[in-house]
Structure formats: C-alpha cells, structure tokens
mmCIF file of N, CA and C in Angstrom:
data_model
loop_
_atom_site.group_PDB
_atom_site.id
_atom_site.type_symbol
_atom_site.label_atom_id
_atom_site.label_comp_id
_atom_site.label_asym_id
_atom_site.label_seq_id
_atom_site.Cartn_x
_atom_site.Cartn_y
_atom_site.Cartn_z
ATOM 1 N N UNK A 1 74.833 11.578 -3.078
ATOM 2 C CA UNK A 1 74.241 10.575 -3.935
ATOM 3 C C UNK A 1 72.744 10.493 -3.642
ATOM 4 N N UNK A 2 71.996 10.198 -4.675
ATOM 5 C CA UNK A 2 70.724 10.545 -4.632
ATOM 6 C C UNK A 2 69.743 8.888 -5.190
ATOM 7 N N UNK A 3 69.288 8.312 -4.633
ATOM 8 C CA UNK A 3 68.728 7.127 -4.872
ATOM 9 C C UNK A 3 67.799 7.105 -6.117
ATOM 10 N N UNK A 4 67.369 6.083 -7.063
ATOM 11 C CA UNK A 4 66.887 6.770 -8.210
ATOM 12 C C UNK A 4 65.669 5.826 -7.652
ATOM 13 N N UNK A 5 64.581 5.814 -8.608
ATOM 14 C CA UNK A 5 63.383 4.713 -7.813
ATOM 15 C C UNK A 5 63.728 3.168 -8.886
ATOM 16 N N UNK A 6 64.730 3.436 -10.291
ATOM 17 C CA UNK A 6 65.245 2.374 -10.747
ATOM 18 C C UNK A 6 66.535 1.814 -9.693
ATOM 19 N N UNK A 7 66.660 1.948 -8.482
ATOM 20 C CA UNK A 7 67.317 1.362 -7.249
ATOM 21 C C UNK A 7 68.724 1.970 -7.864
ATOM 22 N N UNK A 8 68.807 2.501 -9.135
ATOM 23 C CA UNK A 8 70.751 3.276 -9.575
ATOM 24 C C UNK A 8 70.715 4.434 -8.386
ATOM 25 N N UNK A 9 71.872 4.516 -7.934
ATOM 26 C CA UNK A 9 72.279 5.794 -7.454
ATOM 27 C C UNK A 9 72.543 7.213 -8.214
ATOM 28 N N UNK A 10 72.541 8.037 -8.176
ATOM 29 C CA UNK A 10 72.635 9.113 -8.981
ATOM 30 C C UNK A 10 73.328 10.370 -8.158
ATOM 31 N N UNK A 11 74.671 11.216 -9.014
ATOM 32 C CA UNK A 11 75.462 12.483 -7.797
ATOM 33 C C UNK A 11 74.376 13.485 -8.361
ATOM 34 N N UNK A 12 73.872 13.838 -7.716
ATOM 35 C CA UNK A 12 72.862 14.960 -7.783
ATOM 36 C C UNK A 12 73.686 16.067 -6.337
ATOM 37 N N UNK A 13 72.923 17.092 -6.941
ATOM 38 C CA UNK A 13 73.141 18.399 -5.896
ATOM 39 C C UNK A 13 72.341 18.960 -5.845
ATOM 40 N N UNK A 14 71.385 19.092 -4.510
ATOM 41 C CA UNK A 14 70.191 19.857 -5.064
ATOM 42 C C UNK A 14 70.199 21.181 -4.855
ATOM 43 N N UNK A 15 71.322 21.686 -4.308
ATOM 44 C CA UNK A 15 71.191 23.500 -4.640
ATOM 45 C C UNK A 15 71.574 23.586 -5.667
ATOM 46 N N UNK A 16 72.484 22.704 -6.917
ATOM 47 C CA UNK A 16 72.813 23.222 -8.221
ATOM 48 C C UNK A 16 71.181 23.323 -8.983
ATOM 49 N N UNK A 17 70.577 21.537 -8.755
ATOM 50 C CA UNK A 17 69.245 21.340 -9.698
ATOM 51 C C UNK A 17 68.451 22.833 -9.273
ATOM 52 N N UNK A 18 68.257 23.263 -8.396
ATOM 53 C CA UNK A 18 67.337 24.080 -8.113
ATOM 54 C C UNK A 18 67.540 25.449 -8.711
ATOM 55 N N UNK A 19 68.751 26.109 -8.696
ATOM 56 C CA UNK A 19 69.522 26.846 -9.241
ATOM 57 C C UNK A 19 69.315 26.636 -10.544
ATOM 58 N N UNK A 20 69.105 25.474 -11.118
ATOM 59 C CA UNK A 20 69.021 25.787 -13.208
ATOM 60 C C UNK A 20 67.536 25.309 -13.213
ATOM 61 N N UNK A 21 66.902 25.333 -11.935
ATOM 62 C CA UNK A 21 65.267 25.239 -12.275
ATOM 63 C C UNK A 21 64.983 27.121 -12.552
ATOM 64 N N UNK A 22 65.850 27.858 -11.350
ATOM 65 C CA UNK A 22 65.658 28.884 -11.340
ATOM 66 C C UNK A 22 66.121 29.870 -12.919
ATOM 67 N N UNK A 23 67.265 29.474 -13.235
ATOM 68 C CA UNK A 23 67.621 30.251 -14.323
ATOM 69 C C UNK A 23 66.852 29.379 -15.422
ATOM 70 N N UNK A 24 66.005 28.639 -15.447
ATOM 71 C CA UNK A 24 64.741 28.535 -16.898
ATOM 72 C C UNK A 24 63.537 29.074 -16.101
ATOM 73 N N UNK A 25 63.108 29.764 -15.111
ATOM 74 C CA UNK A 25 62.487 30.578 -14.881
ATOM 75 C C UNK A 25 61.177 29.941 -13.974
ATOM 76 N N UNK A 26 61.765 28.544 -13.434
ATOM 77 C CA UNK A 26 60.316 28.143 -12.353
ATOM 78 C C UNK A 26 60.489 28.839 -11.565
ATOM 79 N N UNK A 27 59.157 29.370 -10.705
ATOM 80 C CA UNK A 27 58.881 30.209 -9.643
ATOM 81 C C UNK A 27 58.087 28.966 -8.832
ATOM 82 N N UNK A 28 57.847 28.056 -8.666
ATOM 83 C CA UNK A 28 56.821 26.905 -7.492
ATOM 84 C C UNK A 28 57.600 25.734 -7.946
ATOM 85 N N UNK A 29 57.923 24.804 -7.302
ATOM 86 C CA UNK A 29 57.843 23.334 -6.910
ATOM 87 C C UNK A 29 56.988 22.517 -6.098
ATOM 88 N N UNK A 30 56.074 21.708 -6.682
ATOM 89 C CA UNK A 30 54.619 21.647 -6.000
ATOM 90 C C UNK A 30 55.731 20.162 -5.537
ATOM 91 N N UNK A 31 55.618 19.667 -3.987
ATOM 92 C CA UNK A 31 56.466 18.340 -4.019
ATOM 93 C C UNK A 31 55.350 17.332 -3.276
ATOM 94 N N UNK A 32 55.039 16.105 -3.841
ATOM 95 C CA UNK A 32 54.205 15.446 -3.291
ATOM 96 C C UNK A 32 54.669 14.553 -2.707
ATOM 97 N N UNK A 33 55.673 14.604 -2.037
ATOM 98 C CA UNK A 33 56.486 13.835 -0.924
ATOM 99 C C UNK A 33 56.931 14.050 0.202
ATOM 100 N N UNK A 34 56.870 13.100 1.297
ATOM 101 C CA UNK A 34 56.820 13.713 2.891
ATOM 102 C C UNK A 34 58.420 13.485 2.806
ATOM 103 N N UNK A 35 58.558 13.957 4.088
ATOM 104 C CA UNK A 35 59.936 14.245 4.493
ATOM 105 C C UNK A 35 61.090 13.300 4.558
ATOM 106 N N UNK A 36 60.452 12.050 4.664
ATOM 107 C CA UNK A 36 60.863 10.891 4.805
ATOM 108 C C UNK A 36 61.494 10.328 3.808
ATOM 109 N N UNK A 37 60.533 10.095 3.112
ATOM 110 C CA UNK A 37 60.494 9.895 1.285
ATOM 111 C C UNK A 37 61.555 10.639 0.680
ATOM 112 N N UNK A 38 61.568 12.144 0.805
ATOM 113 C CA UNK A 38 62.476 12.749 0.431
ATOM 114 C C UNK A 38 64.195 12.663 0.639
ATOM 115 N N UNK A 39 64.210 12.294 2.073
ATOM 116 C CA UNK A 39 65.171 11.531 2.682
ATOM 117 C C UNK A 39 65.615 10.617 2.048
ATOM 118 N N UNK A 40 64.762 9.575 1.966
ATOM 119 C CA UNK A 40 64.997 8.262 1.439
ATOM 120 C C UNK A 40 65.453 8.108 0.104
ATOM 121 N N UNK A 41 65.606 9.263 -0.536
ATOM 122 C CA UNK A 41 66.018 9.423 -2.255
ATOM 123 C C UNK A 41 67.485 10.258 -2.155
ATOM 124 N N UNK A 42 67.411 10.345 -0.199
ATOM 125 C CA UNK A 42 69.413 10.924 -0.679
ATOM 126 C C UNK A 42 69.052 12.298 -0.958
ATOM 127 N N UNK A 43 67.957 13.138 -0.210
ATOM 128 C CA UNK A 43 68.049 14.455 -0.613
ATOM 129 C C UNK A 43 67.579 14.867 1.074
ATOM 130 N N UNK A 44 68.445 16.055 1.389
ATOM 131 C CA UNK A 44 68.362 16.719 2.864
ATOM 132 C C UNK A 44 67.042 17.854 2.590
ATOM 133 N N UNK A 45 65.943 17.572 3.389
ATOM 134 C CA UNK A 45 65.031 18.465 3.259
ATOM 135 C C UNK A 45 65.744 19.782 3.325
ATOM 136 N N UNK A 46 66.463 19.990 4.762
ATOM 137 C CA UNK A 46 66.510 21.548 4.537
ATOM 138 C C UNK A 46 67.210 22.035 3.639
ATOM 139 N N UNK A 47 68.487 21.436 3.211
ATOM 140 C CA UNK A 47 69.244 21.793 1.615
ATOM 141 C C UNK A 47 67.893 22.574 0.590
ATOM 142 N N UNK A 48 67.036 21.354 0.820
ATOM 143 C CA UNK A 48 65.945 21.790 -0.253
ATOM 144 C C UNK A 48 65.368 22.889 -0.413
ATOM 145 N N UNK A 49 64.875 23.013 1.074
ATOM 146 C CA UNK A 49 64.107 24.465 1.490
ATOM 147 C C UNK A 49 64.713 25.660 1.440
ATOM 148 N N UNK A 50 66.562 25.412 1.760
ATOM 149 C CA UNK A 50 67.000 26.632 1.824
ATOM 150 C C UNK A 50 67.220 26.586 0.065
ATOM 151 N N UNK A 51 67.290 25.912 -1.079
ATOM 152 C CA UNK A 51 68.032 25.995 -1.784
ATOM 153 C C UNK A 51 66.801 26.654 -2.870
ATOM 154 N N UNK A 52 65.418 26.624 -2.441
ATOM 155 C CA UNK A 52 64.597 27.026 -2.785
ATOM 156 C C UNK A 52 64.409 28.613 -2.371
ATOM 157 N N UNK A 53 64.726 28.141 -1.203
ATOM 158 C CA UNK A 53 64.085 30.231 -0.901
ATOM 159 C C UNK A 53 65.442 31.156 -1.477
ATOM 160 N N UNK A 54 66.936 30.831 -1.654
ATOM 161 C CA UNK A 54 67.486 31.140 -2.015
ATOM 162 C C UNK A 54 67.404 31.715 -3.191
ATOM 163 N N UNK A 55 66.653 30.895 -4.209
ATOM 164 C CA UNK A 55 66.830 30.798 -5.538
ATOM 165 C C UNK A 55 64.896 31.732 -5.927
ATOM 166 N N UNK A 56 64.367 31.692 -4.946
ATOM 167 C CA UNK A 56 63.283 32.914 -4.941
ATOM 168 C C UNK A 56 61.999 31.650 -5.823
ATOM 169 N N UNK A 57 62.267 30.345 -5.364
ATOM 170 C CA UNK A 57 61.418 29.495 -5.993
ATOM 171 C C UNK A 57 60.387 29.256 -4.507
ATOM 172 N N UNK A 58 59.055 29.472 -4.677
ATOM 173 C CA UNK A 58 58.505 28.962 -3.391
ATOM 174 C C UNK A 58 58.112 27.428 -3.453
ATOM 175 N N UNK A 59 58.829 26.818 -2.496
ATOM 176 C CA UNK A 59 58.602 25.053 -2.253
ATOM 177 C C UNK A 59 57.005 24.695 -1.657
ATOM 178 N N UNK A 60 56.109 24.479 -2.517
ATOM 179 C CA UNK A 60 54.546 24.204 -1.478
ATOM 180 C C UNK A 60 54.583 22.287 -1.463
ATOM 181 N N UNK A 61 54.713 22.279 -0.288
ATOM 182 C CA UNK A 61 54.882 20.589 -0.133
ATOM 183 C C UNK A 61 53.536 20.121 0.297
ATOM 184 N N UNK A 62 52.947 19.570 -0.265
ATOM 185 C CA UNK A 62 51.708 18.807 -0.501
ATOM 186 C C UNK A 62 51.958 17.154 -0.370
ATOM 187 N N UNK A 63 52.636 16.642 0.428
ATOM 188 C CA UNK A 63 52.619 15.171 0.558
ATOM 189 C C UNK A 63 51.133 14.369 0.577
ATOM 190 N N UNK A 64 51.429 13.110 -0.210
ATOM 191 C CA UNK A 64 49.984 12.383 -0.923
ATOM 192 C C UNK A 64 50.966 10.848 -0.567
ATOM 193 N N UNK A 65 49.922 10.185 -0.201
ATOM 194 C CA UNK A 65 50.340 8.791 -0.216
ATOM 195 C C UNK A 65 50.235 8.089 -1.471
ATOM 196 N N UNK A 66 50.989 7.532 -1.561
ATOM 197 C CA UNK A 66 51.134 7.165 -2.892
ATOM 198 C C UNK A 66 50.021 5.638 -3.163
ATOM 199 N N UNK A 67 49.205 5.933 -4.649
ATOM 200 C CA UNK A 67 47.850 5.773 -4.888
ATOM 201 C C UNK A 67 46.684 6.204 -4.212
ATOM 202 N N UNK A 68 46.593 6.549 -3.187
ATOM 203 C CA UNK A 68 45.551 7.197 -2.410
ATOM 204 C C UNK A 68 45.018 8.493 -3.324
ATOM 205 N N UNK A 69 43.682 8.813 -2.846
ATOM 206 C CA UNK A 69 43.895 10.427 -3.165
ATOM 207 C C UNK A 69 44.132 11.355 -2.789
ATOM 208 N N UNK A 70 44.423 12.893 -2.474
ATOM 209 C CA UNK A 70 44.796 13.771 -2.017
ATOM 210 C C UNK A 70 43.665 14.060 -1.315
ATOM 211 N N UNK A 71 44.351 14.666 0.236
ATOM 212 C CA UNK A 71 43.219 15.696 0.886
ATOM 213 C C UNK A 71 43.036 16.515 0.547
ATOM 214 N N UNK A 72 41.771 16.927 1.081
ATOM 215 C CA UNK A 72 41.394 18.602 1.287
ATOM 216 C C UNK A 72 42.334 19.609 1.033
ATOM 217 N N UNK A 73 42.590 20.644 0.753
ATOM 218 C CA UNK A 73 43.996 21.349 0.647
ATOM 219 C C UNK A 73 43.096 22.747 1.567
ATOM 220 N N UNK A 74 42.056 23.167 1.231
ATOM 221 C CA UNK A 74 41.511 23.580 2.258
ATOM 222 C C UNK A 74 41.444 23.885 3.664
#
C-alpha cells in the first residue's frame, strides 16, 4: 500500500508501475525525493532501484526540499 498525498491509501507495485513505464518507452526517472519521503509514501527504495535497473530505466535521484530551490547539480 502506497500513501497518496490526498492521505487515501493506494495498492500500488512498484516493479509492475516501472515495468509499464518501461514498455511506453521511458528511459530516466528524474525523482525529487529523499529516501525518507519515498518511504513515507509506502514505497521501498531498493524495490525502486532494483525495479529500475531491471527494466533498463536509469533512476537519477535529485532530492529538493520542498519549496526551496534546487542545488548546484554540479
């Protein structure tokens, strides 16, 4: 179960989602959320990571605080 930010729960799977990101043909998932965060929505980072390299999508995680602006990427 996957937390929604409307506080509903949601059955998500994220090696399936990632898997039909892959068969419509994304190659990147840019994710602007730390590890925590990600957690906190009911999703296992490494599920993620593996379910990404699996699927030949590269995961670039760029966590941003939310309203702030982004660092340097540099």
């Amino acid at each position: 179960m996957a937390s929604g930010r409307d506080g509903k729960s949601y059955a998500r799977d994220i090696a399936l989602d990632v898997a039909n990101y892959a068969k419509q043909g994304i190659k990147l998932i840019v994710c602007l959320l730390n590890d925590y965060e990600i957690r906190s929505i009911g999703c296992d980072v490494k599920k993620y990571e593996i379910a990404c390299k699996r699927n030949g999508i590269e995961l670039f995680k760029y966590p941003i605080i939310e309203m702030a602006p982004p660092e340097d990427v540099a």
